[in-house]
mmCIF file of C-alpha atoms and ligand atoms in Angstrom:
data_model
loop_
_atom_site.group_PDB
_atom_site.id
_atom_site.type_symbol
_atom_site.label_atom_id
_atom_site.label_comp_id
_atom_site.label_asym_id
_atom_site.label_seq_id
_atom_site.Cartn_x
_atom_site.Cartn_y
_atom_site.Cartn_z
ATOM 1 C CA MET A 63 0.000 0.000 0.000
ATOM 2 C CA GLU A 64 2.868 2.343 0.769
ATOM 3 C CA GLY A 65 3.980 2.509 -2.871
ATOM 4 C CA GLU A 66 0.467 2.397 -4.256
ATOM 5 C CA ILE A 67 -0.718 5.221 -2.041
ATOM 6 C CA GLN A 68 0.088 7.801 -4.712
ATOM 7 C CA LYS A 69 -2.376 6.403 -7.252
ATOM 8 C CA LYS A 70 -5.684 5.963 -5.483
ATOM 9 C CA LYS A 71 -7.442 8.473 -3.277
ATOM 10 C CA ILE A 72 -7.138 7.942 0.456
ATOM 11 C CA LEU A 73 -9.925 7.105 2.847
ATOM 12 C CA PHE A 74 -9.604 7.252 6.616
ATOM 13 C CA SER A 75 -12.041 6.364 9.380
ATOM 14 C CA GLY A 76 -11.973 5.404 13.026
ATOM 15 C CA VAL A 77 -14.090 3.834 15.734
ATOM 16 C CA GLN A 78 -13.527 4.159 19.478
ATOM 17 C CA PRO A 79 -13.000 0.980 21.503
ATOM 18 C CA SER A 80 -15.180 2.574 24.195
ATOM 19 C CA GLY A 81 -17.760 -0.219 24.381
ATOM 20 C CA THR A 82 -19.144 -3.051 22.346
ATOM 21 C CA LEU A 83 -19.855 -1.874 18.784
ATOM 22 C CA THR A 84 -23.501 -1.286 17.973
ATOM 23 C CA LEU A 85 -25.901 -1.568 15.079
ATOM 24 C CA GLY A 86 -25.550 2.243 14.825
ATOM 25 C CA ASN A 87 -21.788 1.925 14.287
ATOM 26 C CA TYR A 88 -22.431 -0.776 11.705
ATOM 27 C CA ILE A 89 -25.108 1.019 9.668
ATOM 28 C CA GLY A 90 -23.653 4.518 9.989
ATOM 29 C CA ALA A 91 -20.025 3.642 9.395
ATOM 30 C CA LEU A 92 -18.677 0.076 9.296
ATOM 31 C CA ARG A 93 -20.742 -1.360 6.512
ATOM 32 C CA ASN A 94 -19.612 1.414 4.186
ATOM 33 C CA PHE A 95 -15.981 0.702 4.986
ATOM 34 C CA ASN A 96 -15.716 -2.434 2.865
ATOM 35 C CA LEU A 97 -17.774 -1.002 -0.008
ATOM 36 C CA LEU A 98 -15.095 1.612 -0.597
ATOM 37 C CA GLN A 99 -12.075 -0.671 -0.324
ATOM 38 C CA ASP A 100 -11.475 -1.138 -4.032
ATOM 39 C CA GLU A 101 -11.927 2.481 -4.967
ATOM 40 C CA TYR A 102 -9.711 3.955 -2.238
ATOM 41 C CA ASN A 103 -6.606 3.173 -0.270
ATOM 42 C CA CYS A 104 -8.334 2.689 3.062
ATOM 43 C CA ILE A 105 -6.955 3.269 6.520
ATOM 44 C CA TYR A 106 -9.107 2.030 9.399
ATOM 45 C CA CYS A 107 -8.038 3.038 12.850
ATOM 46 C CA ILE A 108 -9.091 1.897 16.315
ATOM 47 C CA VAL A 109 -8.993 5.231 18.080
ATOM 48 C CA ASP A 110 -7.955 4.207 21.583
ATOM 49 C CA LEU A 111 -6.493 7.639 22.437
ATOM 50 C CA HIS A 112 -9.937 9.121 21.856
ATOM 51 C CA ALA A 113 -11.520 6.441 24.057
ATOM 52 C CA ILE A 114 -9.573 7.545 27.157
ATOM 53 C CA THR A 115 -11.347 10.930 27.151
ATOM 54 C CA VAL A 116 -13.864 8.894 29.170
ATOM 55 C CA ARG A 117 -12.557 6.734 32.032
ATOM 56 C CA GLN A 118 -11.881 3.175 30.810
ATOM 57 C CA ASP A 119 -10.922 0.031 32.652
ATOM 58 C CA PRO A 120 -7.372 -0.740 31.335
ATOM 59 C CA ALA A 121 -7.796 -4.497 30.818
ATOM 60 C CA THR A 122 -11.163 -4.021 29.125
ATOM 61 C CA LEU A 123 -9.855 -1.263 26.870
ATOM 62 C CA ARG A 124 -6.921 -3.437 25.782
ATOM 63 C CA ARG A 125 -9.226 -6.373 25.025
ATOM 64 C CA ARG A 126 -11.656 -4.157 23.128
ATOM 65 C CA CYS A 127 -8.976 -2.868 20.772
ATOM 66 C CA LEU A 128 -8.457 -6.397 19.508
ATOM 67 C CA GLU A 129 -12.228 -6.969 19.395
ATOM 68 C CA VAL A 130 -12.787 -3.878 17.242
ATOM 69 C CA ALA A 131 -10.084 -5.127 14.872
ATOM 70 C CA GLY A 132 -11.912 -8.480 14.722
ATOM 71 C CA ILE A 133 -15.221 -6.742 14.013
ATOM 72 C CA TYR A 134 -13.651 -4.620 11.285
ATOM 73 C CA MET A 135 -12.495 -7.776 9.552
ATOM 74 C CA ALA A 136 -15.748 -9.652 10.187
ATOM 75 C CA CYS A 137 -17.574 -6.764 8.482
ATOM 76 C CA GLY A 138 -15.477 -7.351 5.389
ATOM 77 C CA ILE A 139 -12.399 -5.173 5.738
ATOM 78 C CA ASP A 140 -9.653 -7.056 3.995
ATOM 79 C CA PRO A 141 -6.237 -6.593 5.629
ATOM 80 C CA GLU A 142 -4.615 -7.312 2.267
ATOM 81 C CA LYS A 143 -6.238 -4.174 0.866
ATOM 82 C CA SER A 144 -6.626 -1.869 3.858
ATOM 83 C CA LEU A 145 -4.711 -0.917 6.969
ATOM 84 C CA ILE A 146 -6.190 -1.817 10.368
ATOM 85 C CA TYR A 147 -4.248 -0.539 13.362
ATOM 86 C CA CYS A 148 -4.447 1.102 16.814
ATOM 87 C CA GLN A 149 -4.098 4.874 17.020
ATOM 88 C CA SER A 150 -1.721 4.673 20.004
ATOM 89 C CA HIS A 151 0.727 2.612 17.903
ATOM 90 C CA VAL A 152 1.385 5.541 15.576
ATOM 91 C CA SER A 153 2.840 8.414 17.567
ATOM 92 C CA GLY A 154 2.263 10.837 14.683
ATOM 93 C CA HIS A 155 -1.391 11.210 15.707
ATOM 94 C CA ALA A 156 -0.432 12.753 19.035
ATOM 95 C CA GLU A 157 2.365 14.830 17.479
ATOM 96 C CA LEU A 158 0.216 16.352 14.762
ATOM 97 C CA ASN A 159 -2.500 16.893 17.360
ATOM 98 C CA TRP A 160 -0.207 19.350 19.122
ATOM 99 C CA VAL A 161 0.580 21.337 16.007
ATOM 100 C CA LEU A 162 -3.080 21.490 14.975
ATOM 101 C CA SER A 163 -4.133 22.595 18.445
ATOM 102 C CA CYS A 164 -2.039 25.731 17.919
ATOM 103 C CA PHE A 165 -4.226 26.532 14.897
ATOM 104 C CA THR A 166 -7.599 25.801 16.507
ATOM 105 C CA TYR A 167 -9.620 28.407 18.364
ATOM 106 C CA MET A 168 -11.255 27.880 21.739
ATOM 107 C CA GLY A 169 -14.467 29.362 20.323
ATOM 108 C CA GLU A 170 -14.593 26.743 17.578
ATOM 109 C CA LEU A 171 -14.232 23.904 20.056
ATOM 110 C CA GLN A 172 -16.825 25.411 22.360
ATOM 111 C CA ARG A 173 -19.435 25.092 19.614
ATOM 112 C CA MET A 174 -19.008 21.317 19.229
ATOM 113 C CA THR A 175 -22.255 19.560 20.124
ATOM 114 C CA GLN A 176 -20.537 16.246 20.943
ATOM 115 C CA PHE A 177 -18.476 18.067 23.581
ATOM 116 C CA LYS A 178 -21.645 19.442 25.154
ATOM 117 C CA ASP A 179 -23.307 16.002 25.083
ATOM 118 C CA LYS A 180 -20.246 14.278 26.581
ATOM 119 C CA CYS A 181 -20.015 16.914 29.349
ATOM 120 C CA ALA A 182 -23.621 16.253 30.281
ATOM 121 C CA LYS A 183 -22.913 12.490 30.418
ATOM 122 C CA ASN A 184 -19.596 12.804 32.338
ATOM 123 C CA GLU A 185 -20.222 15.585 34.838
ATOM 124 C CA ASN A 186 -17.445 14.345 37.118
ATOM 125 C CA ASN A 187 -14.760 14.173 34.448
ATOM 126 C CA ILE A 188 -14.947 17.142 32.114
ATOM 127 C CA ASN A 189 -11.299 16.939 31.096
ATOM 128 C CA ALA A 190 -9.271 18.910 28.546
ATOM 129 C CA GLY A 191 -9.062 15.853 26.259
ATOM 130 C CA LEU A 192 -12.830 15.879 25.898
ATOM 131 C CA PHE A 193 -12.593 19.510 24.823
ATOM 132 C CA THR A 194 -9.755 19.025 22.331
ATOM 133 C CA TYR A 195 -11.128 15.688 21.045
ATOM 134 C CA PRO A 196 -11.936 17.168 17.582
ATOM 135 C CA VAL A 197 -8.316 18.346 17.166
ATOM 136 C CA LEU A 198 -7.039 14.792 17.626
ATOM 137 C CA MET A 199 -9.678 13.636 15.155
ATOM 138 C CA ALA A 200 -8.476 16.257 12.659
ATOM 139 C CA ALA A 201 -4.921 14.986 13.226
ATOM 140 C CA ASP A 202 -6.050 11.392 12.500
ATOM 141 C CA ILE A 203 -7.446 12.429 9.154
ATOM 142 C CA LEU A 204 -4.917 15.036 8.013
ATOM 143 C CA LEU A 205 -1.951 12.846 8.994
ATOM 144 C CA TYR A 206 -2.697 10.608 6.005
ATOM 145 C CA GLN A 207 -3.801 13.357 3.596
ATOM 146 C CA ALA A 208 -7.177 11.599 3.452
ATOM 147 C CA ASP A 209 -9.636 12.639 0.744
ATOM 148 C CA MET A 210 -12.675 10.885 2.185
ATOM 149 C CA VAL A 211 -13.974 10.092 5.670
ATOM 150 C CA PRO A 212 -16.992 7.750 6.025
ATOM 151 C CA VAL A 213 -18.889 8.563 9.249
ATOM 152 C CA GLY A 214 -22.375 8.756 10.733
ATOM 153 C CA SER A 215 -24.073 12.172 10.676
ATOM 154 C CA ASP A 216 -23.112 12.882 14.322
ATOM 155 C CA GLN A 217 -19.534 13.428 13.090
ATOM 156 C CA LYS A 218 -20.385 16.007 10.419
ATOM 157 C CA GLN A 219 -19.408 18.904 12.654
ATOM 158 C CA HIS A 220 -16.040 17.289 13.416
ATOM 159 C CA ILE A 221 -15.282 16.872 9.714
ATOM 160 C CA GLU A 222 -16.180 20.512 9.163
ATOM 161 C CA ILE A 223 -13.745 21.694 11.833
ATOM 162 C CA THR A 224 -11.098 19.390 10.301
ATOM 163 C CA ARG A 225 -11.636 21.099 6.954
ATOM 164 C CA ASP A 226 -11.472 24.539 8.591
ATOM 165 C CA ILE A 227 -8.172 23.727 10.325
ATOM 166 C CA ALA A 228 -6.676 22.295 7.111
ATOM 167 C CA GLN A 229 -7.774 25.307 5.060
ATOM 168 C CA ARG A 230 -6.462 27.718 7.693
ATOM 169 C CA ILE A 231 -3.022 26.079 7.697
ATOM 170 C CA ASN A 232 -2.967 25.814 3.891
ATOM 171 C CA GLY A 233 -3.854 29.519 3.763
ATOM 172 C CA ILE A 234 -0.830 30.417 5.887
ATOM 173 C CA TYR A 235 1.819 27.973 4.635
ATOM 174 C CA GLY A 236 0.712 26.908 1.152
ATOM 175 C CA ASP A 237 -0.528 23.418 0.329
ATOM 176 C CA VAL A 238 0.147 21.386 3.433
ATOM 177 C CA PHE A 239 -2.994 19.254 3.720
ATOM 178 C CA VAL A 240 -5.603 17.648 1.518
ATOM 179 C CA VAL A 241 -8.998 19.021 2.602
ATOM 180 C CA PRO A 242 -11.161 15.929 3.262
ATOM 181 C CA ASP A 243 -14.824 15.291 2.454
ATOM 182 C CA ALA A 244 -17.261 13.465 4.717
ATOM 183 C CA TYR A 245 -19.037 10.425 3.321
ATOM 184 C CA ILE A 246 -22.354 10.222 5.163
ATOM 185 C CA PRO A 247 -24.806 7.485 4.119
ATOM 186 C CA LYS A 248 -28.199 8.588 2.747
ATOM 187 C CA VAL A 249 -30.088 6.041 4.848
ATOM 188 C CA GLY A 250 -29.158 5.137 8.435
ATOM 189 C CA ALA A 251 -26.725 7.983 9.126
ATOM 190 C CA ARG A 252 -28.224 8.323 12.602
ATOM 191 C CA ILE A 253 -29.698 5.218 14.187
ATOM 192 C CA MET A 254 -31.555 6.093 17.358
ATOM 193 C CA SER A 255 -31.623 4.538 20.834
ATOM 194 C CA LEU A 256 -34.205 1.768 21.304
ATOM 195 C CA THR A 257 -35.220 3.077 24.725
ATOM 196 C CA GLU A 258 -35.027 6.833 24.048
ATOM 197 C CA PRO A 259 -35.581 7.177 20.298
ATOM 198 C CA GLU A 260 -35.003 10.912 20.309
ATOM 199 C CA LYS A 261 -31.331 10.207 21.215
ATOM 200 C CA LYS A 262 -28.571 8.629 19.087
ATOM 201 C CA MET A 263 -27.895 4.910 19.673
ATOM 202 C CA SER A 264 -24.604 4.933 21.551
ATOM 203 C CA LYS A 265 -22.346 2.156 22.797
ATOM 204 C CA SER A 266 -21.651 3.999 26.029
ATOM 205 C CA ASP A 267 -25.343 4.047 27.067
ATOM 206 C CA SER A 268 -27.301 1.306 28.857
ATOM 207 C CA GLU A 269 -27.344 -2.156 27.264
ATOM 208 C CA ASP A 270 -31.023 -2.288 26.403
ATOM 209 C CA SER A 271 -30.744 0.995 24.450
ATOM 210 C CA TYR A 272 -28.584 -0.522 21.727
ATOM 211 C CA ILE A 273 -28.171 -3.672 19.695
ATOM 212 C CA ALA A 274 -24.599 -4.872 19.811
ATOM 213 C CA ILE A 275 -23.144 -6.300 16.605
ATOM 214 C CA LEU A 276 -22.326 -9.388 18.685
ATOM 215 C CA ASP A 277 -25.746 -9.761 20.398
ATOM 216 C CA GLU A 278 -27.252 -13.261 20.096
ATOM 217 C CA PRO A 279 -30.423 -13.518 17.937
ATOM 218 C CA ASN A 280 -32.715 -14.075 20.955
ATOM 219 C CA ILE A 281 -31.288 -10.953 22.667
ATOM 220 C CA ILE A 282 -31.746 -8.916 19.469
ATOM 221 C CA ARG A 283 -35.383 -10.027 19.231
ATOM 222 C CA LYS A 284 -36.001 -9.280 22.887
ATOM 223 C CA LYS A 285 -34.464 -5.798 22.682
ATOM 224 C CA ILE A 286 -36.419 -4.893 19.544
ATOM 225 C CA ARG A 287 -39.661 -6.235 20.997
ATOM 226 C CA ARG A 288 -39.137 -3.885 23.964
ATOM 227 C CA ALA A 289 -38.127 -0.893 21.810
ATOM 228 C CA VAL A 290 -40.074 2.260 22.646
ATOM 229 C CA THR A 291 -42.670 3.203 20.010
ATOM 230 C CA ASP A 292 -45.773 5.316 20.812
ATOM 231 C CA SER A 293 -49.361 4.945 21.949
ATOM 232 C CA ASP A 294 -50.685 5.222 18.393
ATOM 233 C CA THR A 295 -50.949 2.185 16.075
ATOM 234 C CA GLU A 296 -50.210 3.718 12.689
ATOM 235 C CA ILE A 297 -46.976 2.743 10.906
ATOM 236 C CA ARG A 298 -45.783 5.997 9.366
ATOM 237 C CA PHE A 299 -42.393 7.676 8.922
ATOM 238 C CA ASP A 300 -42.376 10.864 10.998
ATOM 239 C CA ARG A 301 -39.103 11.387 12.813
ATOM 240 C CA GLU A 302 -40.415 14.222 14.952
ATOM 241 C CA ASN A 303 -43.709 12.774 16.174
ATOM 242 C CA LYS A 304 -43.008 9.051 15.828
ATOM 243 C CA PRO A 305 -39.273 8.689 16.492
ATOM 244 C CA GLY A 306 -39.413 5.047 17.655
ATOM 245 C CA VAL A 307 -41.430 3.810 14.675
ATOM 246 C CA SER A 308 -39.330 5.888 12.251
ATOM 247 C CA ASN A 309 -36.140 4.432 13.700
ATOM 248 C CA LEU A 310 -37.342 0.853 13.108
ATOM 249 C CA LEU A 311 -38.339 1.782 9.548
ATOM 250 C CA ASP A 312 -34.918 3.339 9.029
ATOM 251 C CA ILE A 313 -33.185 0.181 10.282
ATOM 252 C CA ILE A 314 -35.243 -2.066 7.970
ATOM 253 C CA SER A 315 -34.653 0.231 5.015
ATOM 254 C CA ALA A 316 -30.905 0.517 5.628
ATOM 255 C CA LEU A 317 -30.470 -3.242 5.956
ATOM 256 C CA SER A 318 -32.855 -4.442 3.243
ATOM 257 C CA GLY A 319 -32.187 -1.718 0.692
ATOM 258 C CA GLU A 320 -35.970 -1.265 0.309
ATOM 259 C CA SER A 321 -37.374 2.254 0.426
ATOM 260 C CA VAL A 322 -39.186 3.394 3.567
ATOM 261 C CA GLU A 323 -42.321 4.044 1.449
ATOM 262 C CA SER A 324 -42.557 0.478 0.213
ATOM 263 C CA ILE A 325 -41.890 -0.932 3.704
ATOM 264 C CA VAL A 326 -44.705 1.234 5.081
ATOM 265 C CA ILE A 327 -47.060 -0.039 2.343
ATOM 266 C CA SER A 328 -46.200 -3.686 2.966
ATOM 267 C CA LEU A 329 -46.773 -3.332 6.729
ATOM 268 C CA GLN A 330 -49.940 -1.228 6.470
ATOM 269 C CA GLY A 331 -52.557 -2.163 9.074
ATOM 270 C CA LYS A 332 -50.393 -4.937 10.548
ATOM 271 C CA GLY A 333 -49.469 -3.182 13.793
ATOM 272 C CA TYR A 334 -46.243 -2.553 15.676
ATOM 273 C CA GLY A 335 -45.723 -6.272 16.432
ATOM 274 C CA ALA A 336 -45.238 -6.958 12.722
ATOM 275 C CA LEU A 337 -42.982 -3.921 12.335
ATOM 276 C CA LYS A 338 -40.785 -5.152 15.186
ATOM 277 C CA ASP A 339 -40.666 -8.704 13.816
ATOM 278 C CA ALA A 340 -39.626 -7.380 10.405
ATOM 279 C CA ALA A 341 -36.894 -5.226 11.970
ATOM 280 C CA ALA A 342 -35.634 -8.118 14.121
ATOM 281 C CA ASP A 343 -35.527 -10.461 11.092
ATOM 282 C CA CYS A 344 -33.457 -7.955 9.098
ATOM 283 C CA VAL A 345 -31.032 -7.343 11.956
ATOM 284 C CA VAL A 346 -30.573 -11.051 12.761
ATOM 285 C CA ASP A 347 -30.076 -11.924 9.065
ATOM 286 C CA THR A 348 -27.443 -9.205 8.709
ATOM 287 C CA LEU A 349 -25.538 -9.801 11.923
ATOM 288 C CA SER A 350 -25.496 -13.630 12.032
ATOM 289 C CA PRO A 351 -22.887 -14.112 9.273
ATOM 290 C CA ILE A 352 -20.767 -11.288 10.751
ATOM 291 C CA GLN A 353 -20.866 -12.992 14.152
ATOM 292 C CA ALA A 354 -19.809 -16.328 12.668
ATOM 293 C CA GLU A 355 -16.914 -14.682 10.841
ATOM 294 C CA TYR A 356 -15.942 -12.811 14.024
ATOM 295 C CA LYS A 357 -15.725 -16.096 15.978
ATOM 296 C CA ARG A 358 -13.488 -17.544 13.293
ATOM 297 C CA ILE A 359 -11.171 -14.514 13.272
ATOM 298 C CA MET A 360 -10.920 -14.251 17.065
ATOM 299 C CA ALA A 361 -9.835 -17.883 17.322
ATOM 300 C CA ASP A 362 -6.412 -16.797 15.997
ATOM 301 C CA LYS A 363 -5.395 -13.764 18.045
ATOM 302 C CA ALA A 364 -1.750 -14.015 16.994
ATOM 303 C CA TYR A 365 -2.777 -13.562 13.351
ATOM 304 C CA LEU A 366 -4.923 -10.553 14.275
ATOM 305 C CA GLN A 367 -2.134 -9.009 16.334
ATOM 306 C CA GLY A 368 0.212 -9.547 13.378
ATOM 307 C CA ILE A 369 -2.125 -7.561 11.124
ATOM 308 C CA LEU A 370 -2.316 -4.691 13.620
ATOM 309 C CA ASP A 371 1.474 -4.584 13.933
ATOM 310 C CA LYS A 372 2.136 -4.734 10.202
ATOM 311 C CA SER A 373 -0.469 -2.069 9.456
ATOM 312 C CA ALA A 374 0.956 0.183 12.185
ATOM 313 C CA ASP A 375 4.402 -0.076 10.580
ATOM 314 C CA THR A 376 3.029 1.109 7.232
ATOM 315 C CA ALA A 377 0.887 3.780 8.897
ATOM 316 C CA ASN A 378 3.953 5.055 10.777
ATOM 317 C CA LYS A 379 5.839 5.510 7.513
ATOM 318 C CA LEU A 380 2.954 7.368 5.895
ATOM 319 C CA ALA A 381 2.497 9.508 9.009
ATOM 320 C CA LYS A 382 6.165 10.478 9.094
ATOM 321 C CA ARG A 383 5.937 11.893 5.560
ATOM 322 C CA THR A 384 3.157 14.290 6.508
ATOM 323 C CA LEU A 385 4.726 15.164 9.848
ATOM 324 C CA SER A 386 8.071 16.120 8.352
ATOM 325 C CA LYS A 387 6.262 18.243 5.772
ATOM 326 C CA VAL A 388 4.265 19.994 8.511
ATOM 327 C CA TYR A 389 7.312 20.540 10.743
ATOM 328 C CA ARG A 390 9.235 21.978 7.798
ATOM 329 C CA LYS A 391 6.363 24.243 6.709
ATOM 330 C CA VAL A 392 5.754 25.717 10.178
ATOM 331 C CA GLY A 393 9.508 26.249 10.699
ATOM 332 C CA LEU A 394 10.469 23.704 13.333
ATOM 333 C CA ALA A 395 14.212 23.098 13.513
ATOM 334 C CA GLN A 396 15.639 20.464 11.171
ATOM 335 C CA SER A 397 17.794 17.705 12.556
ATOM 336 C CA GLY A 398 21.453 17.733 11.464
ATOM 337 C CA ARG A 399 21.574 13.906 11.570
ATOM 338 C CA LYS A 400 21.492 11.913 8.352
HETATM 339 P P1 ATP B 527 -19.513 6.554 22.234
HETATM 340 O O1 ATP B 527 -20.890 6.178 22.636
HETATM 341 O O2 ATP B 527 -18.457 5.898 23.077
HETATM 342 O O3 ATP B 527 -19.298 8.007 22.069
HETATM 343 P P2 ATP B 527 -20.056 6.089 19.470
HETATM 344 O O4 ATP B 527 -20.481 4.718 19.060
HETATM 345 O O5 ATP B 527 -21.036 7.172 19.479
HETATM 346 O O6 ATP B 527 -19.293 5.922 20.838
HETATM 347 P P3 ATP B 527 -17.694 5.936 17.732
HETATM 348 O O7 ATP B 527 -17.318 4.602 18.141
HETATM 349 O O8 ATP B 527 -16.533 6.803 17.713
HETATM 350 O O9 ATP B 527 -18.829 6.638 18.581
HETATM 351 O O10 ATP B 527 -18.383 5.905 16.299
HETATM 352 C C1 ATP B 527 -17.799 5.273 15.210
HETATM 353 C C2 ATP B 527 -18.583 5.574 13.970
HETATM 354 O O11 ATP B 527 -19.938 5.125 14.091
HETATM 355 C C3 ATP B 527 -18.654 7.071 13.648
HETATM 356 O O12 ATP B 527 -18.506 7.229 12.259
HETATM 357 C C4 ATP B 527 -20.045 7.459 14.067
HETATM 358 O O13 ATP B 527 -20.552 8.545 13.320
HETATM 359 C C5 ATP B 527 -20.829 6.197 13.764
HETATM 360 N N1 ATP B 527 -22.005 6.083 14.635
HETATM 361 C C6 ATP B 527 -21.990 6.009 15.978
HETATM 362 N N2 ATP B 527 -23.245 5.907 16.453
HETATM 363 C C7 ATP B 527 -24.063 5.944 15.362
HETATM 364 C C8 ATP B 527 -25.490 5.880 15.201
HETATM 365 N N3 ATP B 527 -26.299 5.773 16.249
HETATM 366 N N4 ATP B 527 -25.991 5.927 13.948
HETATM 367 C C9 ATP B 527 -25.178 6.038 12.873
HETATM 368 N N5 ATP B 527 -23.828 6.096 12.963
HETATM 369 C C10 ATP B 527 -23.280 6.047 14.185
HETATM 370 N N1 LTN B 528 -14.816 11.085 16.606
HETATM 371 C C1 LTN B 528 -15.337 9.853 16.127
HETATM 372 C C2 LTN B 528 -14.304 8.751 16.099
HETATM 373 C C3 LTN B 528 -13.112 9.171 15.311
HETATM 374 C C4 LTN B 528 -13.031 9.274 13.894
HETATM 375 C C5 LTN B 528 -11.710 9.738 13.626
HETATM 376 C C6 LTN B 528 -13.924 9.062 12.853
HETATM 377 C C7 LTN B 528 -11.904 9.558 15.815
HETATM 378 N N2 LTN B 528 -11.078 9.875 14.811
HETATM 379 C C8 LTN B 528 -11.288 9.986 12.323
HETATM 380 C C9 LTN B 528 -13.479 9.302 11.548
HETATM 381 C C10 LTN B 528 -12.190 9.767 11.297
HETATM 382 C C11 LTN B 528 -16.538 9.552 17.003
HETATM 383 O O1 LTN B 528 -16.621 9.983 18.110
HETATM 384 N N3 LTN B 528 -17.484 8.806 16.498
#
């Protein structure tokens, strides 16, 4: 990939190992990852440095990094085509983070809605990392001169600030960075919580609010059966007034490829029980083969670790190219060593 990197455009994305990955992560981000593998040189990162903005149990965090790598591969990311590695294994992320933070304004960071949401959820640990989280994310992306970043719609604001930082630096020093575009899916860019459908499904919320990619079929059915809908009986897409029902329709549409309109027609008059059964069938059918593949991959941890290490080596080389360019452009001292 290192040599080839010049020819194809570059795609970068990341997922935090901050919990077990959810159906929201899958529909909003992961399932698009493998679709783009042939068109782009893809770099998929497990962003463990981002995860520690919220307190994590060390042993669990370490285990989850490997699990996320396994899920990436089970969802179809091919380590022969794409890089899969841990953010903390490439020191360039943290180094570029520093430089970018000197070109990011406090006011910009204060407007980030994810920061406000995370503060509300972590009242006892509103740390500086939570505040500067988007700068590290910008560093992740700009470090590889990525053209494209597939994410769920909750990350749109973070991609915009990344573009602003890149354009600001390019404006001062000439062409330093590629300015990346977000790739946000048309359907399923924001899957909602099963228990509070006006909120985003999130892996750091309570277990019954999300479907984990690794949930057993009977658990998936149970969670969907209990999903909050409304006191009405009409199956209709109306995100504002019927968020629970709309979320289930969204999930079916995203996974089956059928339009919401035709799903609504086929379920007309059948009631919420039928809607929930249809959603559960789609989810189980999609996740079962991924779960089987995940089991197979996780049986050989040494192989998985080997992929992470090899990818990190390549990522380190790519990162160094951008970092030396940035250091040179901003005027940091050059080393006299050969
Ligand atoms: P946390 O709850 O710990 O903040 P998260 O699942 O919200 O985690 P990430 O793991 O960093 O956040 O998300 C990885 C990718 O999944 C991102 O591209 C994000 O936009 C996408 N994503 C997360 N939740 C959803 C969702 N509910 N619907 C669609 N996409 C989502
Ligand atoms: N901020 C993202 C995770 C993330 C990411 C990235 C996504 C960190 N770095 C780079 C895409 C590209 C989140 O909270 N969902």
